[in-house]
Amino acid sequence: MTHTQPKFVLIIGSVRPGRIGLKVAEWFLQHMRSRDADFEVVDLAHPSDTRTSAVLASADGFVVVTPEYNHSYPGELKILIDAHREEWKKKPVTFVSYGGMSGGLRAVEHLRAVFAELYSVGTRNGVVIHAPWDHLVDGTLELDDAAVASARAAMDELTWWAELLKSARVADQGAA
């Protein structure tokens, strides 16, 4: 049996002008380049199309980069999630959150409940970034080794779940 690299979709949940979500996503992907995984990006600042459904459906798991807006997550992210159902089913999702003092944790807590309802597995590990705008150096997000370690731990767990659930999805298809 040949091992294929897991395919992950990174979703950038912010669409606001002047958003920092793109910088957060770039930071995360930069530190995951050495991973045995493929990443595709869905940026909610660009209109969703029929290709978005296919990209989500082909994923083995998801990384959701989200800010915290009003103690929750962005409306555009809710629209994307609700516009799809089967694409999330039996797949893991990890969160890279950012914001002020809470670092986006309240957004993540809301997202965990939504994804659980869609039969997705939210990972225990994730990345929490407090005040990312204070860590921009010449337009690039620069975070300490602890943040990089949390990103690696999140990806380790996401990959573990992705491989486990992929084999379960394949078994389910074979039984159908």
PDB file of N, CA and C in Angstrom, residues 88-162:
ATOM      1  N   TRP A  88     -17.341  18.456   4.971  1.00  0.00           N
ATOM      2  CA  TRP A  88     -16.687  18.490   6.293  1.00  0.00           C
ATOM      3  C   TRP A  88     -16.734  17.138   6.989  1.00  0.00           C
ATOM      4  N   LYS A  89     -17.642  16.287   6.574  1.00  0.00           N
ATOM      5  CA  LYS A  89     -17.982  15.070   7.319  1.00  0.00           C
ATOM      6  C   LYS A  89     -16.802  14.115   7.474  1.00  0.00           C
ATOM      7  N   LYS A  90     -16.583  13.704   8.718  1.00  0.00           N
ATOM      8  CA  LYS A  90     -15.539  12.745   9.094  1.00  0.00           C
ATOM      9  C   LYS A  90     -14.139  13.213   8.713  1.00  0.00           C
ATOM     10  N   LYS A  91     -13.919  14.511   8.878  1.00  0.00           N
ATOM     11  CA  LYS A  91     -12.609  15.095   8.617  1.00  0.00           C
ATOM     12  C   LYS A  91     -12.217  15.967   9.802  1.00  0.00           C
ATOM     13  N   PRO A  92     -10.920  16.045  10.083  1.00  0.00           N
ATOM     14  CA  PRO A  92     -10.474  16.867  11.211  1.00  0.00           C
ATOM     15  C   PRO A  92     -10.278  18.327  10.819  1.00  0.00           C
ATOM     16  N   VAL A  93     -10.382  19.179  11.820  1.00  0.00           N
ATOM     17  CA  VAL A  93     -10.152  20.608  11.616  1.00  0.00           C
ATOM     18  C   VAL A  93      -9.363  21.139  12.811  1.00  0.00           C
ATOM     19  N   THR A  94      -8.342  21.917  12.506  1.00  0.00           N
ATOM     20  CA  THR A  94      -7.585  22.594  13.553  1.00  0.00           C
ATOM     21  C   THR A  94      -7.730  24.091  13.342  1.00  0.00           C
ATOM     22  N   PHE A  95      -7.461  24.838  14.394  1.00  0.00           N
ATOM     23  CA  PHE A  95      -7.726  26.268  14.368  1.00  0.00           C
ATOM     24  C   PHE A  95      -6.466  27.076  14.657  1.00  0.00           C
ATOM     25  N   VAL A  96      -6.283  28.119  13.859  1.00  0.00           N
ATOM     26  CA  VAL A  96      -5.256  29.123  14.097  1.00  0.00           C
ATOM     27  C   VAL A  96      -6.038  30.409  14.339  1.00  0.00           C
ATOM     28  N   SER A  97      -6.104  30.812  15.599  1.00  0.00           N
ATOM     29  CA  SER A  97      -6.933  31.963  15.944  1.00  0.00           C
ATOM     30  C   SER A  97      -6.071  33.139  16.360  1.00  0.00           C
ATOM     31  N   TYR A  98      -6.652  34.308  16.190  1.00  0.00           N
ATOM     32  CA  TYR A  98      -5.933  35.515  16.581  1.00  0.00           C
ATOM     33  C   TYR A  98      -6.918  36.589  16.999  1.00  0.00           C
ATOM     34  N   GLY A  99      -6.412  37.493  17.806  1.00  0.00           N
ATOM     35  CA  GLY A  99      -7.233  38.591  18.273  1.00  0.00           C
ATOM     36  C   GLY A  99      -6.516  39.328  19.380  1.00  0.00           C
ATOM     37  N   GLY A 100      -7.269  40.047  20.161  1.00  0.00           N
ATOM     38  CA  GLY A 100      -6.701  40.818  21.256  1.00  0.00           C
ATOM     39  C   GLY A 100      -6.296  39.922  22.409  1.00  0.00           C
ATOM     40  N   MET A 101      -6.791  40.219  23.585  1.00  0.00           N
ATOM     41  CA  MET A 101      -6.371  39.485  24.788  1.00  0.00           C
ATOM     42  C   MET A 101      -6.727  38.012  24.735  1.00  0.00           C
ATOM     43  N   SER A 102      -7.846  37.668  24.136  1.00  0.00           N
ATOM     44  CA  SER A 102      -8.251  36.253  24.099  1.00  0.00           C
ATOM     45  C   SER A 102      -7.562  35.477  22.987  1.00  0.00           C
ATOM     46  N   GLY A 103      -6.934  36.165  22.059  1.00  0.00           N
ATOM     47  CA  GLY A 103      -6.263  35.468  20.957  1.00  0.00           C
ATOM     48  C   GLY A 103      -7.209  34.715  20.044  1.00  0.00           C
ATOM     49  N   GLY A 104      -8.487  35.058  20.103  1.00  0.00           N
ATOM     50  CA  GLY A 104      -9.461  34.398  19.235  1.00  0.00           C
ATOM     51  C   GLY A 104     -10.065  33.128  19.806  1.00  0.00           C
ATOM     52  N   LEU A 105      -9.781  32.827  21.056  1.00  0.00           N
ATOM     53  CA  LEU A 105     -10.274  31.572  21.638  1.00  0.00           C
ATOM     54  C   LEU A 105     -11.797  31.464  21.688  1.00  0.00           C
ATOM     55  N   ARG A 106     -12.474  32.589  21.850  1.00  0.00           N
ATOM     56  CA  ARG A 106     -13.948  32.531  21.887  1.00  0.00           C
ATOM     57  C   ARG A 106     -14.501  32.167  20.513  1.00  0.00           C
ATOM     58  N   ALA A 107     -13.848  32.611  19.459  1.00  0.00           N
ATOM     59  CA  ALA A 107     -14.250  32.220  18.103  1.00  0.00           C
ATOM     60  C   ALA A 107     -14.086  30.715  17.926  1.00  0.00           C
ATOM     61  N   VAL A 108     -12.973  30.192  18.409  1.00  0.00           N
ATOM     62  CA  VAL A 108     -12.697  28.755  18.278  1.00  0.00           C
ATOM     63  C   VAL A 108     -13.725  27.930  19.046  1.00  0.00           C
ATOM     64  N   GLU A 109     -14.087  28.372  20.234  1.00  0.00           N
ATOM     65  CA  GLU A 109     -15.082  27.613  20.998  1.00  0.00           C
ATOM     66  C   GLU A 109     -16.408  27.524  20.255  1.00  0.00           C
ATOM     67  N   HIS A 110     -16.803  28.580  19.584  1.00  0.00           N
ATOM     68  CA  HIS A 110     -18.026  28.539  18.788  1.00  0.00           C
ATOM     69  C   HIS A 110     -17.857  27.613  17.584  1.00  0.00           C
ATOM     70  N   LEU A 111     -16.712  27.701  16.939  1.00  0.00           N
ATOM     71  CA  LEU A 111     -16.460  26.859  15.762  1.00  0.00           C
ATOM     72  C   LEU A 111     -16.440  25.376  16.117  1.00  0.00           C
ATOM     73  N   ARG A 112     -15.919  25.035  17.268  1.00  0.00           N
ATOM     74  CA  ARG A 112     -15.883  23.619  17.678  1.00  0.00           C
ATOM     75  C   ARG A 112     -17.290  23.023  17.696  1.00  0.00           C
ATOM     76  N   ALA A 113     -18.248  23.757  18.241  1.00  0.00           N
ATOM     77  CA  ALA A 113     -19.626  23.258  18.313  1.00  0.00           C
ATOM     78  C   ALA A 113     -20.228  23.116  16.920  1.00  0.00           C
ATOM     79  N   VAL A 114     -19.961  24.070  16.047  1.00  0.00           N
ATOM     80  CA  VAL A 114     -20.505  24.020  14.683  1.00  0.00           C
ATOM     81  C   VAL A 114     -19.930  22.834  13.928  1.00  0.00           C
ATOM     82  N   PHE A 115     -18.610  22.663  13.990  1.00  0.00           N
ATOM     83  CA  PHE A 115     -17.992  21.553  13.258  1.00  0.00           C
ATOM     84  C   PHE A 115     -18.388  20.195  13.842  1.00  0.00           C
ATOM     85  N   ALA A 116     -18.585  20.105  15.147  1.00  0.00           N
ATOM     86  CA  ALA A 116     -19.040  18.845  15.741  1.00  0.00           C
ATOM     87  C   ALA A 116     -20.411  18.454  15.180  1.00  0.00           C
ATOM     88  N   GLU A 117     -21.264  19.429  14.977  1.00  0.00           N
ATOM     89  CA  GLU A 117     -22.588  19.163  14.407  1.00  0.00           C
ATOM     90  C   GLU A 117     -22.483  18.632  12.981  1.00  0.00           C
ATOM     91  N   LEU A 118     -21.407  18.953  12.301  1.00  0.00           N
ATOM     92  CA  LEU A 118     -21.190  18.506  10.919  1.00  0.00           C
ATOM     93  C   LEU A 118     -20.350  17.229  10.849  1.00  0.00           C
ATOM     94  N   TYR A 119     -20.203  16.539  11.983  1.00  0.00           N
ATOM     95  CA  TYR A 119     -19.451  15.292  12.082  1.00  0.00           C
ATOM     96  C   TYR A 119     -17.965  15.476  11.791  1.00  0.00           C
ATOM     97  N   SER A 120     -17.437  16.648  12.102  1.00  0.00           N
ATOM     98  CA  SER A 120     -16.006  16.901  11.982  1.00  0.00           C
ATOM     99  C   SER A 120     -15.373  16.757  13.361  1.00  0.00           C
ATOM    100  N   VAL A 121     -14.088  16.467  13.356  1.00  0.00           N
ATOM    101  CA  VAL A 121     -13.343  16.334  14.605  1.00  0.00           C
ATOM    102  C   VAL A 121     -12.480  17.571  14.783  1.00  0.00           C
ATOM    103  N   GLY A 122     -12.755  18.352  15.806  1.00  0.00           N
ATOM    104  CA  GLY A 122     -11.908  19.499  16.136  1.00  0.00           C
ATOM    105  C   GLY A 122     -10.721  19.019  16.946  1.00  0.00           C
ATOM    106  N   THR A 123      -9.535  19.422  16.554  1.00  0.00           N
ATOM    107  CA  THR A 123      -8.344  18.977  17.278  1.00  0.00           C
ATOM    108  C   THR A 123      -8.222  19.698  18.614  1.00  0.00           C
ATOM    109  N   ARG A 124      -7.577  19.059  19.530  1.00  0.00           N
ATOM    110  CA  ARG A 124      -7.328  19.648  20.851  1.00  0.00           C
ATOM    111  C   ARG A 124      -6.301  20.773  20.729  1.00  0.00           C
ATOM    112  N   ASN A 125      -5.247  20.518  19.958  1.00  0.00           N
ATOM    113  CA  ASN A 125      -4.180  21.500  19.777  1.00  0.00           C
ATOM    114  C   ASN A 125      -4.534  22.482  18.677  1.00  0.00           C
ATOM    115  N   GLY A 126      -4.055  23.687  18.833  1.00  0.00           N
ATOM    116  CA  GLY A 126      -4.244  24.727  17.829  1.00  0.00           C
ATOM    117  C   GLY A 126      -3.211  25.807  18.080  1.00  0.00           C
ATOM    118  N   VAL A 127      -3.371  26.911  17.391  1.00  0.00           N
ATOM    119  CA  VAL A 127      -2.465  28.040  17.552  1.00  0.00           C
ATOM    120  C   VAL A 127      -3.297  29.240  17.982  1.00  0.00           C
ATOM    121  N   VAL A 128      -2.837  29.922  19.011  1.00  0.00           N
ATOM    122  CA  VAL A 128      -3.513  31.112  19.529  1.00  0.00           C
ATOM    123  C   VAL A 128      -2.512  32.262  19.461  1.00  0.00           C
ATOM    124  N   ILE A 129      -2.873  33.311  18.733  1.00  0.00           N
ATOM    125  CA  ILE A 129      -1.973  34.446  18.555  1.00  0.00           C
ATOM    126  C   ILE A 129      -2.618  35.694  19.148  1.00  0.00           C
ATOM    127  N   HIS A 130      -1.983  36.217  20.164  1.00  0.00           N
ATOM    128  CA  HIS A 130      -2.446  37.439  20.820  1.00  0.00           C
ATOM    129  C   HIS A 130      -1.843  38.638  20.105  1.00  0.00           C
ATOM    130  N   ALA A 131      -2.675  39.585  19.728  1.00  0.00           N
ATOM    131  CA  ALA A 131      -2.253  40.855  19.124  1.00  0.00           C
ATOM    132  C   ALA A 131      -1.217  40.665  18.013  1.00  0.00           C
ATOM    133  N   PRO A 132      -1.568  39.954  16.954  1.00  0.00           N
ATOM    134  CA  PRO A 132      -0.586  39.705  15.891  1.00  0.00           C
ATOM    135  C   PRO A 132      -0.055  40.981  15.247  1.00  0.00           C
ATOM    136  N   TRP A 133      -0.848  42.043  15.255  1.00  0.00           N
ATOM    137  CA  TRP A 133      -0.425  43.321  14.670  1.00  0.00           C
ATOM    138  C   TRP A 133       0.804  43.882  15.383  1.00  0.00           C
ATOM    139  N   ASP A 134       1.040  43.433  16.631  1.00  0.00           N
ATOM    140  CA  ASP A 134       2.232  43.876  17.356  1.00  0.00           C
ATOM    141  C   ASP A 134       3.476  43.071  16.975  1.00  0.00           C
ATOM    142  N   HIS A 135       3.304  42.054  16.140  1.00  0.00           N
ATOM    143  CA  HIS A 135       4.417  41.169  15.775  1.00  0.00           C
ATOM    144  C   HIS A 135       4.746  41.226  14.287  1.00  0.00           C
ATOM    145  N   LEU A 136       4.336  42.306  13.647  1.00  0.00           N
ATOM    146  CA  LEU A 136       4.666  42.492  12.237  1.00  0.00           C
ATOM    147  C   LEU A 136       6.014  43.199  12.122  1.00  0.00           C
ATOM    148  N   VAL A 137       6.898  42.605  11.340  1.00  0.00           N
ATOM    149  CA  VAL A 137       8.208  43.196  11.068  1.00  0.00           C
ATOM    150  C   VAL A 137       8.328  43.323   9.557  1.00  0.00           C
ATOM    151  N   ASP A 138       8.337  44.531   9.063  1.00  0.00           N
ATOM    152  CA  ASP A 138       8.381  44.792   7.616  1.00  0.00           C
ATOM    153  C   ASP A 138       7.283  44.027   6.880  1.00  0.00           C
ATOM    154  N   GLY A 139       6.094  43.978   7.467  1.00  0.00           N
ATOM    155  CA  GLY A 139       4.947  43.352   6.831  1.00  0.00           C
ATOM    156  C   GLY A 139       4.864  41.836   6.983  1.00  0.00           C
ATOM    157  N   THR A 140       5.808  41.257   7.720  1.00  0.00           N
ATOM    158  CA  THR A 140       5.823  39.813   7.930  1.00  0.00           C
ATOM    159  C   THR A 140       5.568  39.512   9.399  1.00  0.00           C
ATOM    160  N   LEU A 141       4.719  38.532   9.659  1.00  0.00           N
ATOM    161  CA  LEU A 141       4.434  38.134  11.033  1.00  0.00           C
ATOM    162  C   LEU A 141       5.612  37.326  11.564  1.00  0.00           C
ATOM    163  N   GLU A 142       6.154  37.763  12.678  1.00  0.00           N
ATOM    164  CA  GLU A 142       7.260  37.058  13.314  1.00  0.00           C
ATOM    165  C   GLU A 142       6.864  36.723  14.740  1.00  0.00           C
ATOM    166  N   LEU A 143       6.763  35.421  15.009  1.00  0.00           N
ATOM    167  CA  LEU A 143       6.360  34.945  16.323  1.00  0.00           C
ATOM    168  C   LEU A 143       7.474  34.104  16.947  1.00  0.00           C
ATOM    169  N   ASP A 144       7.384  33.902  18.248  1.00  0.00           N
ATOM    170  CA  ASP A 144       8.446  33.195  18.960  1.00  0.00           C
ATOM    171  C   ASP A 144       8.386  31.677  18.736  1.00  0.00           C
ATOM    172  N   ASP A 145       9.375  31.004  19.296  1.00  0.00           N
ATOM    173  CA  ASP A 145       9.491  29.555  19.132  1.00  0.00           C
ATOM    174  C   ASP A 145       8.303  28.808  19.735  1.00  0.00           C
ATOM    175  N   ALA A 146       7.698  29.364  20.783  1.00  0.00           N
ATOM    176  CA  ALA A 146       6.534  28.711  21.386  1.00  0.00           C
ATOM    177  C   ALA A 146       5.367  28.665  20.406  1.00  0.00           C
ATOM    178  N   ALA A 147       5.186  29.719  19.633  1.00  0.00           N
ATOM    179  CA  ALA A 147       4.115  29.734  18.631  1.00  0.00           C
ATOM    180  C   ALA A 147       4.394  28.715  17.531  1.00  0.00           C
ATOM    181  N   VAL A 148       5.643  28.623  17.113  1.00  0.00           N
ATOM    182  CA  VAL A 148       6.017  27.643  16.092  1.00  0.00           C
ATOM    183  C   VAL A 148       5.796  26.233  16.629  1.00  0.00           C
ATOM    184  N   ALA A 149       6.161  26.004  17.881  1.00  0.00           N
ATOM    185  CA  ALA A 149       5.952  24.681  18.492  1.00  0.00           C
ATOM    186  C   ALA A 149       4.465  24.341  18.561  1.00  0.00           C
ATOM    187  N   SER A 150       3.625  25.333  18.853  1.00  0.00           N
ATOM    188  CA  SER A 150       2.183  25.057  18.904  1.00  0.00           C
ATOM    189  C   SER A 150       1.644  24.743  17.513  1.00  0.00           C
ATOM    190  N   ALA A 151       2.177  25.405  16.485  1.00  0.00           N
ATOM    191  CA  ALA A 151       1.762  25.107  15.110  1.00  0.00           C
ATOM    192  C   ALA A 151       2.163  23.683  14.734  1.00  0.00           C
ATOM    193  N   ARG A 152       3.350  23.288  15.109  1.00  0.00           N
ATOM    194  CA  ARG A 152       3.804  21.915  14.802  1.00  0.00           C
ATOM    195  C   ARG A 152       2.960  20.871  15.536  1.00  0.00           C
ATOM    196  N   ALA A 153       2.665  21.128  16.803  1.00  0.00           N
ATOM    197  CA  ALA A 153       1.827  20.201  17.567  1.00  0.00           C
ATOM    198  C   ALA A 153       0.429  20.107  16.955  1.00  0.00           C
ATOM    199  N   ALA A 154      -0.114  21.235  16.536  1.00  0.00           N
ATOM    200  CA  ALA A 154      -1.434  21.235  15.902  1.00  0.00           C
ATOM    201  C   ALA A 154      -1.410  20.421  14.613  1.00  0.00           C
ATOM    202  N   MET A 155      -0.361  20.588  13.805  1.00  0.00           N
ATOM    203  CA  MET A 155      -0.269  19.842  12.542  1.00  0.00           C
ATOM    204  C   MET A 155      -0.031  18.361  12.786  1.00  0.00           C
ATOM    205  N   ASP A 156       0.741  18.022  13.809  1.00  0.00           N
ATOM    206  CA  ASP A 156       0.941  16.606  14.147  1.00  0.00           C
ATOM    207  C   ASP A 156      -0.398  15.949  14.463  1.00  0.00           C
ATOM    208  N   GLU A 157      -1.191  16.618  15.282  1.00  0.00           N
ATOM    209  CA  GLU A 157      -2.489  16.063  15.645  1.00  0.00           C
ATOM    210  C   GLU A 157      -3.442  16.038  14.453  1.00  0.00           C
ATOM    211  N   LEU A 158      -3.460  17.108  13.657  1.00  0.00           N
ATOM    212  CA  LEU A 158      -4.321  17.160  12.481  1.00  0.00           C
ATOM    213  C   LEU A 158      -3.967  16.033  11.509  1.00  0.00           C
ATOM    214  N   THR A 159      -2.692  15.810  11.303  1.00  0.00           N
ATOM    215  CA  THR A 159      -2.244  14.753  10.389  1.00  0.00           C
ATOM    216  C   THR A 159      -2.651  13.379  10.917  1.00  0.00           C
ATOM    217  N   TRP A 160      -2.494  13.167  12.217  1.00  0.00           N
ATOM    218  CA  TRP A 160      -2.879  11.884  12.816  1.00  0.00           C
ATOM    219  C   TRP A 160      -4.359  11.613  12.577  1.00  0.00           C
ATOM    220  N   TRP A 161      -5.196  12.597  12.887  1.00  0.00           N
ATOM    221  CA  TRP A 161      -6.639  12.445  12.677  1.00  0.00           C
ATOM    222  C   TRP A 161      -6.971  12.285  11.192  1.00  0.00           C
ATOM    223  N   ALA A 162      -6.297  13.025  10.338  1.00  0.00           N
ATOM    224  CA  ALA A 162      -6.573  12.947   8.897  1.00  0.00           C
ATOM    225  C   ALA A 162      -6.314  11.538   8.372  1.00  0.00           C
TER     226      ALA A 162
END
